[in-house]
mmCIF file of C-alpha atoms in Angstrom:
data_model
loop_
_atom_site.group_PDB
_atom_site.id
_atom_site.type_symbol
_atom_site.label_atom_id
_atom_site.label_comp_id
_atom_site.label_asym_id
_atom_site.label_seq_id
_atom_site.Cartn_x
_atom_site.Cartn_y
_atom_site.Cartn_z
ATOM 1 C CA UNK A 1 30.201 111.635 -8.043
ATOM 2 C CA UNK A 2 29.103 114.719 -6.143
ATOM 3 C CA UNK A 3 29.701 113.257 -2.692
ATOM 4 C CA UNK A 4 33.067 111.644 -3.463
ATOM 5 C CA UNK A 5 36.313 113.526 -2.918
ATOM 6 C CA UNK A 6 39.947 113.473 -3.887
ATOM 7 C CA UNK A 7 42.054 111.587 -6.367
ATOM 8 C CA UNK A 8 40.666 108.210 -5.253
ATOM 9 C CA UNK A 9 37.087 109.573 -5.253
ATOM 10 C CA UNK A 10 36.324 108.366 -1.734
ATOM 11 C CA UNK A 11 32.594 108.386 -1.048
ATOM 12 C CA UNK A 12 31.898 110.561 1.970
ATOM 13 C CA UNK A 13 28.623 108.847 2.845
ATOM 14 C CA UNK A 14 30.392 105.512 3.137
ATOM 15 C CA UNK A 15 33.866 106.448 4.372
ATOM 16 C CA UNK A 16 33.697 110.007 5.701
ATOM 17 C CA UNK A 17 33.054 109.085 9.326
ATOM 18 C CA UNK A 18 35.913 106.566 9.366
ATOM 19 C CA UNK A 19 38.245 109.106 7.776
ATOM 20 C CA UNK A 20 37.267 111.587 10.498
ATOM 21 C CA UNK A 21 37.770 109.006 13.264
ATOM 22 C CA UNK A 22 41.218 108.155 11.912
ATOM 23 C CA UNK A 23 42.104 111.827 11.356
ATOM 24 C CA UNK A 24 42.529 111.273 7.601
ATOM 25 C CA UNK A 25 42.425 114.449 5.514
ATOM 26 C CA UNK A 26 40.702 113.322 2.335
ATOM 27 C CA UNK A 27 41.740 116.571 0.629
ATOM 28 C CA UNK A 28 45.428 115.829 1.194
ATOM 29 C CA UNK A 29 46.611 113.784 -1.801
ATOM 30 C CA UNK A 30 48.796 111.394 0.205
ATOM 31 C CA UNK A 31 46.058 110.662 2.753
ATOM 32 C CA UNK A 32 43.412 110.264 0.075
ATOM 33 C CA UNK A 33 45.474 107.817 -1.996
ATOM 34 C CA UNK A 34 46.609 105.811 1.035
ATOM 35 C CA UNK A 35 43.049 105.495 2.352
ATOM 36 C CA UNK A 36 41.613 104.717 -1.092
ATOM 37 C CA UNK A 37 44.198 102.004 -1.716
ATOM 38 C CA UNK A 38 43.449 100.521 1.713
ATOM 39 C CA UNK A 39 39.722 100.420 0.896
ATOM 40 C CA UNK A 40 40.356 98.845 -2.523
ATOM 41 C CA UNK A 41 42.790 96.294 -1.069
ATOM 42 C CA UNK A 42 40.255 95.246 1.562
ATOM 43 C CA UNK A 43 37.523 94.850 -1.077
ATOM 44 C CA UNK A 44 39.828 92.719 -3.227
ATOM 45 C CA UNK A 45 40.916 90.563 -0.291
ATOM 46 C CA UNK A 46 37.257 89.991 0.662
ATOM 47 C CA UNK A 47 36.352 88.694 -2.810
ATOM 48 C CA UNK A 48 38.569 88.842 -5.899
ATOM 49 C CA UNK A 49 40.200 91.503 -8.024
ATOM 50 C CA UNK A 50 37.313 92.451 -10.280
ATOM 51 C CA UNK A 51 34.583 92.162 -7.667
ATOM 52 C CA UNK A 52 36.772 94.334 -5.432
ATOM 53 C CA UNK A 53 37.073 96.935 -8.196
ATOM 54 C CA UNK A 54 33.296 96.799 -8.719
ATOM 55 C CA UNK A 55 32.654 97.300 -5.011
ATOM 56 C CA UNK A 56 35.118 100.191 -4.916
ATOM 57 C CA UNK A 57 33.150 101.735 -7.793
ATOM 58 C CA UNK A 58 30.074 101.553 -5.557
ATOM 59 C CA UNK A 59 28.366 98.313 -6.563
ATOM 60 C CA UNK A 60 25.260 97.517 -4.525
ATOM 61 C CA UNK A 61 22.340 95.143 -5.028
ATOM 62 C CA UNK A 62 20.473 97.707 -7.143
ATOM 63 C CA UNK A 63 20.396 96.716 -10.842
ATOM 64 C CA UNK A 64 21.515 100.158 -12.031
ATOM 65 C CA UNK A 65 24.439 100.067 -9.594
ATOM 66 C CA UNK A 66 25.444 96.613 -10.786
ATOM 67 C CA UNK A 67 25.293 97.759 -14.414
ATOM 68 C CA UNK A 68 27.414 100.848 -13.716
ATOM 69 C CA UNK A 69 29.968 98.752 -11.820
ATOM 70 C CA UNK A 70 30.098 96.165 -14.639
ATOM 71 C CA UNK A 71 30.704 98.899 -17.211
ATOM 72 C CA UNK A 72 33.450 100.395 -15.038
ATOM 73 C CA UNK A 73 35.183 97.021 -14.595
ATOM 74 C CA UNK A 74 35.031 96.417 -18.352
ATOM 75 C CA UNK A 75 36.552 99.849 -18.968
ATOM 76 C CA UNK A 76 39.396 99.167 -16.515
ATOM 77 C CA UNK A 77 40.043 95.773 -18.114
ATOM 78 C CA UNK A 78 40.241 97.384 -21.557
ATOM 79 C CA UNK A 79 42.693 99.998 -20.300
ATOM 80 C CA UNK A 80 44.984 97.433 -18.675
ATOM 81 C CA UNK A 81 44.561 94.879 -21.448
ATOM 82 C CA UNK A 82 44.851 91.833 -19.231
ATOM 83 C CA UNK A 83 43.143 90.120 -16.388
ATOM 84 C CA UNK A 84 45.117 90.072 -13.127
ATOM 85 C CA UNK A 85 45.172 86.893 -11.097
ATOM 86 C CA UNK A 86 42.284 86.677 -8.648
#
């Protein structure tokens, strides 16, 4: 999306201030991937694997957001061909 940056597509509106506070350069590949993986890990630990992936995709309470997140999760599942343990 337009306001997401780097390989992990970190949303600036959600995570930009924290990245700034922690002196994370979201345009540096290593920083971007490390921060993105940390965000994804925390989402997964707070719920389960697929809900964590959906939240990382940007799932909110809005129906269109939920639909987009569901489609993204289905796409990821098709690519990986199996369901990881939750």
